[in-house]
Coordinates of C-alpha atoms in Angstrom, one line a residue:
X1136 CA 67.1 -99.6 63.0
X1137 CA 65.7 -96.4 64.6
X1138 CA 64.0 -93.5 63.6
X1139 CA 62.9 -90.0 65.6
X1140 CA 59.7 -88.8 64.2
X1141 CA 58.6 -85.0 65.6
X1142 CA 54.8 -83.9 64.8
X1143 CA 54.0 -87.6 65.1
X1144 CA 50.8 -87.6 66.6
X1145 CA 48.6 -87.0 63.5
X1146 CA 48.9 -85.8 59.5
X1147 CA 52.4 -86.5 57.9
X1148 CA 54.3 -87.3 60.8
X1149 CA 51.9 -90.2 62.4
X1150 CA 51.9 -91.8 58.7
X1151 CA 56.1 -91.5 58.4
X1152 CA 55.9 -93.2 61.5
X1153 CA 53.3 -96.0 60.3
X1154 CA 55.3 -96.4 57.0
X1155 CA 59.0 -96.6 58.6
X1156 CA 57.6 -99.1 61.1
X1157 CA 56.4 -101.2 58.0
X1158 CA 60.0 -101.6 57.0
X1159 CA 61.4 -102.5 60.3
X1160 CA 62.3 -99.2 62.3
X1161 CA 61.5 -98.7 65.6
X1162 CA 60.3 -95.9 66.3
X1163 CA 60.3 -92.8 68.6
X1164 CA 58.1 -90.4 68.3
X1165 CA 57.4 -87.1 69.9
X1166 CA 54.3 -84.1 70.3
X1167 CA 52.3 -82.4 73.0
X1168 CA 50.0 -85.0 73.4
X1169 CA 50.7 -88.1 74.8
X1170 CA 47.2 -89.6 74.0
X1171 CA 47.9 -89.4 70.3
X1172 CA 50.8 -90.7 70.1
X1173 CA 49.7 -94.0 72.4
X1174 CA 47.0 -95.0 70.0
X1175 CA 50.2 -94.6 67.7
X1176 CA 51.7 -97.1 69.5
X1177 CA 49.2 -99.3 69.6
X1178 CA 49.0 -99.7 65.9
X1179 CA 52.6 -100.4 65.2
X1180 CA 54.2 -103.7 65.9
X1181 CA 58.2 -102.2 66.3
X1182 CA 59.0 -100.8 69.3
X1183 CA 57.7 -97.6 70.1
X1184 CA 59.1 -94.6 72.8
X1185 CA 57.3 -91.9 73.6
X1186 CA 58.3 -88.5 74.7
X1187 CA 56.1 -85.7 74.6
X1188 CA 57.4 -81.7 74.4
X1189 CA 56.6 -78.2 73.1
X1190 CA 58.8 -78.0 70.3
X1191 CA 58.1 -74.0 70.2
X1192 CA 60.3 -73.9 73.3
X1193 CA 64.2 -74.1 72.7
X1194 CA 65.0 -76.1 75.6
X1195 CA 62.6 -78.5 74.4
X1196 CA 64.3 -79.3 71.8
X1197 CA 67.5 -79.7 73.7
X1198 CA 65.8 -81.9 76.4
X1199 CA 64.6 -84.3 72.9
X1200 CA 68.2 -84.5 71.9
X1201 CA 69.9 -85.3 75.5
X1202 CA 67.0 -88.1 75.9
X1203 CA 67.2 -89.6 72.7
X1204 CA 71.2 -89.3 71.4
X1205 CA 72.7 -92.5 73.0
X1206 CA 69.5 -94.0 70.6
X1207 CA 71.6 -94.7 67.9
X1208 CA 68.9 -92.8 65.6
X1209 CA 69.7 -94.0 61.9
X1210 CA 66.5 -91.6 60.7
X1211 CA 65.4 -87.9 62.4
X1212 CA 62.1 -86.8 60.9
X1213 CA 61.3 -82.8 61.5
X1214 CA 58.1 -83.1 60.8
X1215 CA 56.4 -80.7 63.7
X1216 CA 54.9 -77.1 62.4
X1217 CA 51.9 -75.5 61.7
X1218 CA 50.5 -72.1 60.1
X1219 CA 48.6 -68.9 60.8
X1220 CA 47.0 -67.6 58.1
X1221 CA 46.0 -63.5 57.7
X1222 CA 47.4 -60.2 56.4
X1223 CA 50.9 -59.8 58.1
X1224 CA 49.1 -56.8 59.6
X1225 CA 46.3 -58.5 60.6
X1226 CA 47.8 -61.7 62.3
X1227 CA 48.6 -62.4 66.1
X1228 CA 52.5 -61.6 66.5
X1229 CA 52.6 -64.1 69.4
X1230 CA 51.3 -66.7 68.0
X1231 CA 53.5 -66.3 64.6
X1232 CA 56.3 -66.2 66.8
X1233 CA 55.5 -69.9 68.2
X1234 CA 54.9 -70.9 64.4
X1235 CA 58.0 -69.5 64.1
X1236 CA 59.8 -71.4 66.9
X1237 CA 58.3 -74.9 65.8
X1238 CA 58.9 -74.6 62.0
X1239 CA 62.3 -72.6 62.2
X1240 CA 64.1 -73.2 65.3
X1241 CA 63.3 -76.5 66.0
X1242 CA 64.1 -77.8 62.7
X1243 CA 67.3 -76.1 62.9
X1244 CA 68.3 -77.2 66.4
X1245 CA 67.8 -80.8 65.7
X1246 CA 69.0 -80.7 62.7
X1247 CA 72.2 -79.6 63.5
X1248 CA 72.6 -81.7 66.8
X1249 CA 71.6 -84.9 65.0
X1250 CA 73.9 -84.1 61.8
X1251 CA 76.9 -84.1 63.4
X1252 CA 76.1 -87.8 65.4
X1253 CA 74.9 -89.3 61.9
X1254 CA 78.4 -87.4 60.2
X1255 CA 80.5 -89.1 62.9
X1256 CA 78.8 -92.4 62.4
X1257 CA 79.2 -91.9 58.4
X1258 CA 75.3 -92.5 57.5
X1259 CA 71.7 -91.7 58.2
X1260 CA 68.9 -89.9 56.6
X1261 CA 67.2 -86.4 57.8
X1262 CA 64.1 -85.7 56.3
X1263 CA 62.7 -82.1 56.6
X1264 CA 59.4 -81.7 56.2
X1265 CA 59.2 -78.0 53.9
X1266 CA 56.0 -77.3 51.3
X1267 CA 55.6 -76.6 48.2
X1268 CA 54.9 -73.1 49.9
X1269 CA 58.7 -72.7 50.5
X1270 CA 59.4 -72.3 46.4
X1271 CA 57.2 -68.5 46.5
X1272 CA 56.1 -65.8 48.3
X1273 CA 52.5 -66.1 50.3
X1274 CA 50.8 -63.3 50.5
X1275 CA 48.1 -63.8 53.4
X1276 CA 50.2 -67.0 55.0
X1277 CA 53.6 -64.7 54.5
X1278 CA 54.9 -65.8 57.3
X1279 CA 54.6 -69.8 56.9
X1280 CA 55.4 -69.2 53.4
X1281 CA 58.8 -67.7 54.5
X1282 CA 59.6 -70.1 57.3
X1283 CA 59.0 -73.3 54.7
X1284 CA 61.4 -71.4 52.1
X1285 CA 64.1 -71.5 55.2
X1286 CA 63.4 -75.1 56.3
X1287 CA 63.9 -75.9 51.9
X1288 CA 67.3 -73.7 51.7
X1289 CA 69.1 -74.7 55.0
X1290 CA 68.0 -78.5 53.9
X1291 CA 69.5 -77.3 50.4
X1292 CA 72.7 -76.0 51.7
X1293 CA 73.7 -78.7 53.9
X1294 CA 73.1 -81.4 51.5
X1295 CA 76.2 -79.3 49.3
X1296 CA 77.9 -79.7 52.1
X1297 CA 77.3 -83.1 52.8
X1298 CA 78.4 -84.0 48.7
X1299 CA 81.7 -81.8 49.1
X1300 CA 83.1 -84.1 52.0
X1301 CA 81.7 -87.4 50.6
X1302 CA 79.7 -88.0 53.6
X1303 CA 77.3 -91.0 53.7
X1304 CA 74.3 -89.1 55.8
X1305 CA 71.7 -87.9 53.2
X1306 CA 69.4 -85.0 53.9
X1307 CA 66.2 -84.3 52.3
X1308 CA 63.1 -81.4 52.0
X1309 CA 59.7 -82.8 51.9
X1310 CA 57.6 -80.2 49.8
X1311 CA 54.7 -81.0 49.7
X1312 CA 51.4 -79.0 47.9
X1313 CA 47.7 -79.5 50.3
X1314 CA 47.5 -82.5 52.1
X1315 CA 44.4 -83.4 53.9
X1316 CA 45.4 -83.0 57.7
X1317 CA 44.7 -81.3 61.0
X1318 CA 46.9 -78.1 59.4
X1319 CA 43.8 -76.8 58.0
X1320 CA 41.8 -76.6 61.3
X1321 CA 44.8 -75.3 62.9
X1322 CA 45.8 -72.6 60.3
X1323 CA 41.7 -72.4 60.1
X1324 CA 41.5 -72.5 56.3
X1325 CA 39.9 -74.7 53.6
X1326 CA 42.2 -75.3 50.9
X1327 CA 40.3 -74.5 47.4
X1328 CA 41.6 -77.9 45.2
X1329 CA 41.5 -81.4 47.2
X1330 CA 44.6 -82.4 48.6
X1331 CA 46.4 -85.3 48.5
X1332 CA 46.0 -87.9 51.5
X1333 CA 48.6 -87.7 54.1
X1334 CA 49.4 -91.6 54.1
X1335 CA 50.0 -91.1 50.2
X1336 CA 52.4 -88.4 50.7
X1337 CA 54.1 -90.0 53.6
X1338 CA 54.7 -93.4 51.3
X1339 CA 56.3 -91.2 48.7
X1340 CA 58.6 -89.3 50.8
X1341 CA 59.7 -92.5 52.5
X1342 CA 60.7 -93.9 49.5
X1343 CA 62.2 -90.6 47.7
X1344 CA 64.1 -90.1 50.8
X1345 CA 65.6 -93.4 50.9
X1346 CA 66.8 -93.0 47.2
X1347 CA 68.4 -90.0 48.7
X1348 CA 66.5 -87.0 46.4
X1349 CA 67.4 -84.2 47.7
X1350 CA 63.8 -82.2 47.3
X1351 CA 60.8 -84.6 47.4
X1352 CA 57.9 -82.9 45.8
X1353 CA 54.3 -85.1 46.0
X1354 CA 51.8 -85.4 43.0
X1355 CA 52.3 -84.3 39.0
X1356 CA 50.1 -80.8 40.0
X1357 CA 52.9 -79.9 42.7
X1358 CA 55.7 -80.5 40.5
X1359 CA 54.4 -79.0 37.4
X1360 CA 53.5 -75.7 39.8
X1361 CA 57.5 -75.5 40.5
X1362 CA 58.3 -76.0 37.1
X1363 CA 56.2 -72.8 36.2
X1364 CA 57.1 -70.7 39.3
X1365 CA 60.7 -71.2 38.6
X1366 CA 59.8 -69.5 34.9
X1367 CA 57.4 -67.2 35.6
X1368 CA 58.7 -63.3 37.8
X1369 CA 58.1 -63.4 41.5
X1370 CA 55.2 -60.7 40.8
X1371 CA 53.6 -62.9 38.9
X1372 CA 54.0 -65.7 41.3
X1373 CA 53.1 -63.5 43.8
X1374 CA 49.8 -62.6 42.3
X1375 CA 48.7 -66.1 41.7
X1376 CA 49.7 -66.9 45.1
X1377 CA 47.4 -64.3 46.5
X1378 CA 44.6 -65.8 44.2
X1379 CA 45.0 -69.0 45.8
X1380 CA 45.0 -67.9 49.7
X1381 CA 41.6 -66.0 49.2
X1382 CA 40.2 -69.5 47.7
X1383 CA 41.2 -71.0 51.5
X1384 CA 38.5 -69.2 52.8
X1385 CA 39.8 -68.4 56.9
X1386 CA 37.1 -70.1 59.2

């Protein structure tokens, strides 16, 4: 058993890693840096590849899928992304861009090229790693907000596809509400209620994706804030949204 973890070298992605090698999988993992990603290694007791890249760059992601496809990859995790937070007007448009290329394009590039190995082989498991931020609009992190929302739908939509032809491979969106990891320094914002700890969330969503849930939403507050935003008008949501991104306080 093998699984392709992106992002892996801290947060989310380094404790998907640490909770797939628990159950056997051997693991490859990728990010910018390599250092990371070695003490990763060191922990686990599966076998362990590492291959670092820039997921922001497209033939990145190709060069991750030529090196890795004759893997035989039962699990792909698209776990790399981060976010800029700001007034749309306000923010640096290169930088959004990259956010852009890692949370968007990457995810749909691997996606895709990894899809149609696991359809031909009948089975596997993709787990997308979205946010709670993908079910409403985000005023002052509009741009992440937006690029999770695609990420949720395209992960969405293919699992209708996937149920149409009977296929074995399962798909899943990881949604997840604040989670205490690097993404606040990098984003540099303090989220206003505690989050929940990354190797919490990562437990869950191993074992929600494994039961083949489609959306895997951590911790009762997260699910009971979908519950409401799918009642309430998207002005409204909108509004409370804004509330909350001036309680993360940029650094």
């Amino acid at each position: 058993m093998k699984a392709l973890i992106t992002g892996a070298s801290s947060g989310i992605g380094r404790d998907i890693a640490l909770e797939l090698a628990k159950r056997g999988y051997d693991l490859i993992v990728c990010a910018r840096r390599r250092d990371r990603l070695s003490a990763l290694k060191e922990e686990v007791k599966t076998n362990v590849r590492i291959i670092t890249a820039d997921l922001s760059v497209r033939e990145e992601c190709l060069r991750l899928y030529s090196e890795t496809r004759g893997e035989d990859i039962d699990v792909l995790v698209n776990n790399a992304g981060y976010g800029v937070f700001g007034a749309f007007n306000e923010t640096d448009l290169t930088r959004e861009l990259n956010m852009l290329d890692v949370n968007i394009v990457s995810v749909h590039i691997l996606t895709k090229l990894f899809l149609k190995d696991f359809i031909r082989k009948d089975r596997g498991y993709i787990l997308n790693v979205a946010s709670s931020a993908g079910f409403m609009p985000g005023p002052l992190f509009a741009a992440y907000y937006a690029s999770k929302a695609y990420v949720l739908r395209l992960t969405q939509g293919i699992r209708e596809e996937l149920k149409k032809t009977g296929c074995g491979v399962s798909v899943s969106a990881l949604c997840p509400g604040p989670v205490d990891t690097e993404f606040n320094d990098t984003a540099g914002v303090r989220f206003s209620v505690g989050g929940l700890s990354s190797a919490c969330v990562a437990a869950y969503a191993v074992k929600k994706m494994f039961a083949g849930k489609t959306v895997i939403v951590p911790g009762a507050l997260m699910k009971a804030a979908r519950f409401f935003a799918k009642l309430l008008p998207d002005s409204l949501v909108a509004k409370a949204a804004y509330s909350i991104q001036r309680g993360k306080q940029g650094k």
